Tab-separated table of C-alpha atoms in Angstrom:
chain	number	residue	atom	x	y	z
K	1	UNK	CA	-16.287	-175.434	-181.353
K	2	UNK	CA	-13.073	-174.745	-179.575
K	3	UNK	CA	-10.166	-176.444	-180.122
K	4	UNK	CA	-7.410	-177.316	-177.884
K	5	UNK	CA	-7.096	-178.552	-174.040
K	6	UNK	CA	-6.239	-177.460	-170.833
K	7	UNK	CA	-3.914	-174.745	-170.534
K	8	UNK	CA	-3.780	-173.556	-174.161
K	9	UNK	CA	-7.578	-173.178	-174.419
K	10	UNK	CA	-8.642	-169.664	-174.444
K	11	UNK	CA	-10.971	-168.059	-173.362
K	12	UNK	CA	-12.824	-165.933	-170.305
K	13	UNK	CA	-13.840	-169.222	-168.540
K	14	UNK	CA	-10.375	-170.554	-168.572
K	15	UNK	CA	-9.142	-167.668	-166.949
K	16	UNK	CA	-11.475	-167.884	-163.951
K	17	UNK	CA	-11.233	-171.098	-163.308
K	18	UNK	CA	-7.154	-170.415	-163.391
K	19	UNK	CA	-7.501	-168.295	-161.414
K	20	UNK	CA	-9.639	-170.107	-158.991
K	21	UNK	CA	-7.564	-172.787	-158.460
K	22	UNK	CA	-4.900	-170.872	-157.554
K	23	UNK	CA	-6.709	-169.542	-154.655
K	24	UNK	CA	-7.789	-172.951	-154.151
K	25	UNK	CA	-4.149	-173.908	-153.730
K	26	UNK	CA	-3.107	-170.989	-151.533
K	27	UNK	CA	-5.885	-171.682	-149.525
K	28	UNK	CA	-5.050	-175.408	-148.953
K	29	UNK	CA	-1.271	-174.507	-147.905
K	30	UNK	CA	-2.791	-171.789	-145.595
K	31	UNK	CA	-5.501	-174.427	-144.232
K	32	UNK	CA	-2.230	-177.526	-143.971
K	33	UNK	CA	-0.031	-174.551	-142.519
K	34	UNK	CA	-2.517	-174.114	-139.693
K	35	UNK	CA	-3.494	-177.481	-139.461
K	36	UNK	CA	0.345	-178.069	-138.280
K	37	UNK	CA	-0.078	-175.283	-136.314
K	38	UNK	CA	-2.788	-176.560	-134.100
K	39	UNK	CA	-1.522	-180.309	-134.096
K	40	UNK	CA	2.116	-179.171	-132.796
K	41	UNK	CA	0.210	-176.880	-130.145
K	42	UNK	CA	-2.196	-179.703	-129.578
K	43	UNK	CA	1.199	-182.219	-128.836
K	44	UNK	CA	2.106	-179.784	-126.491
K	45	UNK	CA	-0.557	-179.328	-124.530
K	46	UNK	CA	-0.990	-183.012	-124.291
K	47	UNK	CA	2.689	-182.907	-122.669
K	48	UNK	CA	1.777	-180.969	-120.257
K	49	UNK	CA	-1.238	-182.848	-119.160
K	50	UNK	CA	1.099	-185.687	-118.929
K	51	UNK	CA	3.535	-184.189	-116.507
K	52	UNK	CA	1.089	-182.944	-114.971
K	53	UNK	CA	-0.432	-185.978	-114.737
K	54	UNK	CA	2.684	-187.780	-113.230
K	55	UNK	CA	3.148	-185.293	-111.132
K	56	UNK	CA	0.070	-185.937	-109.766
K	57	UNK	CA	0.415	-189.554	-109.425
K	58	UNK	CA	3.601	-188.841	-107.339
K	59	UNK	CA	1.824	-186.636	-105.211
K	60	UNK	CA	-1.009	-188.936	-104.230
K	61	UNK	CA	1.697	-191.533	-103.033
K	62	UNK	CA	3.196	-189.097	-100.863
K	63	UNK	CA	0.368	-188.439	-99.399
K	64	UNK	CA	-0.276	-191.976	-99.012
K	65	UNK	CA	3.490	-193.119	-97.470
K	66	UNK	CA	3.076	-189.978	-94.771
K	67	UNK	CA	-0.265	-191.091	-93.842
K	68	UNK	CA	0.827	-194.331	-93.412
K	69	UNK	CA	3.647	-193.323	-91.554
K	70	UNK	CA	1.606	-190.481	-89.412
K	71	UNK	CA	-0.710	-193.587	-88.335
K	72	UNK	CA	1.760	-195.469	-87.332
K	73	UNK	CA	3.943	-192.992	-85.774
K	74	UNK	CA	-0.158	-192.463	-83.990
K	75	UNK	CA	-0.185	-195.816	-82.920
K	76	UNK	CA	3.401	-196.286	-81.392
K	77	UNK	CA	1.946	-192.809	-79.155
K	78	UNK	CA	-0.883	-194.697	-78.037
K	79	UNK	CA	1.232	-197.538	-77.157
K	80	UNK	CA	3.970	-195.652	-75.037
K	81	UNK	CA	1.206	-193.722	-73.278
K	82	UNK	CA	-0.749	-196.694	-72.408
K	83	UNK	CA	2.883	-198.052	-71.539
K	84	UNK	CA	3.702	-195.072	-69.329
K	85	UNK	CA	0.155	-194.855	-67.769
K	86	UNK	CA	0.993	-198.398	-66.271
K	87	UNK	CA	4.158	-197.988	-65.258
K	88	UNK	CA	3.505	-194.476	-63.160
K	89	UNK	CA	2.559	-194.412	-59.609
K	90	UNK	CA	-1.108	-193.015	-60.709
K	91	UNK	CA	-2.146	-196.491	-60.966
K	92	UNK	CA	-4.010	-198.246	-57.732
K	93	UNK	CA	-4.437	-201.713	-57.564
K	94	UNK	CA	-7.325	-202.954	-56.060
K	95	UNK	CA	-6.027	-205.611	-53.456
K	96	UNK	CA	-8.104	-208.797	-53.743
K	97	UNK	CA	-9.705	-209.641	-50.168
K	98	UNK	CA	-9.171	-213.359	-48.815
K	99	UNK	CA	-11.157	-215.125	-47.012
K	100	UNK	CA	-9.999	-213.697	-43.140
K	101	UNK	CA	-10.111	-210.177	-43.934
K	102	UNK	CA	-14.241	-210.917	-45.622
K	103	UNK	CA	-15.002	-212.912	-42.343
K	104	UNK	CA	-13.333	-210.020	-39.806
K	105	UNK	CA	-15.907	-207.525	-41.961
C-alpha cells in the first residue's frame, strides 16, 4: 500500500500524470491565448462590416435624394418645353368657322 497524497506520493505514475498536466496547462493558455486572438480579430472584422455597412446606408440615400431631384429637375424640362412649344410661333390655331363663312362654302 502506498502511503501519502498528492504531490509527495512517489512513484512512476505520479510523474506522468505531473507531467501531463502540465502540458495540459500550457496547452489551455496556448488554446485561451488564441481564443483572444480570434475574438479581437473577430471584433474587428465586425467593425468593418459596420462602417461598411453605414456607409452603405448613406450611399443608398444619395442615390435616392439625386433621383428625386433628377426627376424633378425632368419634370420642370417637360414643363418649360411644353411652355415654350405654346408660346412659339410654330403653333397654328385652327380658326373656328361661323355660321356665314359654312353657308358661303
Amino acid at each position: 500500500m502506498i502511503h501519502g497524497k498528492g504531490k509527495r506520493r512517489a512513484g512512476e505514475d505520479n510523474i506522468r500524470l505531473r507531467q501531463r498536466l502540465t502540458d495540459a496547462h500550457d496547452d489551455l493558455a496556448w488554446y485561451r491565448r488564441r481564443l483572444m486572438a480570434v475574438t479581437a480579430r473577430c471584433r474587428a472584422l465586425q467593425a468593418q462590416a459596420d462602417i461598411a455597412d453605414g456607409q452603405r446606408v448613406m450611399a443608398e440615400q444619395l442615390v435616392a435624394r439625386q433621383t428625386a431631384q433628377l426627376m424633378e429637375r425632368d419634370s420642370r424640362i417637360a414643363e418649360l418645353e411644353r411652355l415654350a412649344k405654346v408660346a412659339t410661333d410654330d403653333t397654328v390655331e385652327t380658326p373656328i368657322p361661323t355660321a356665314a363663312q359654312l353657308a358661303a362654302a
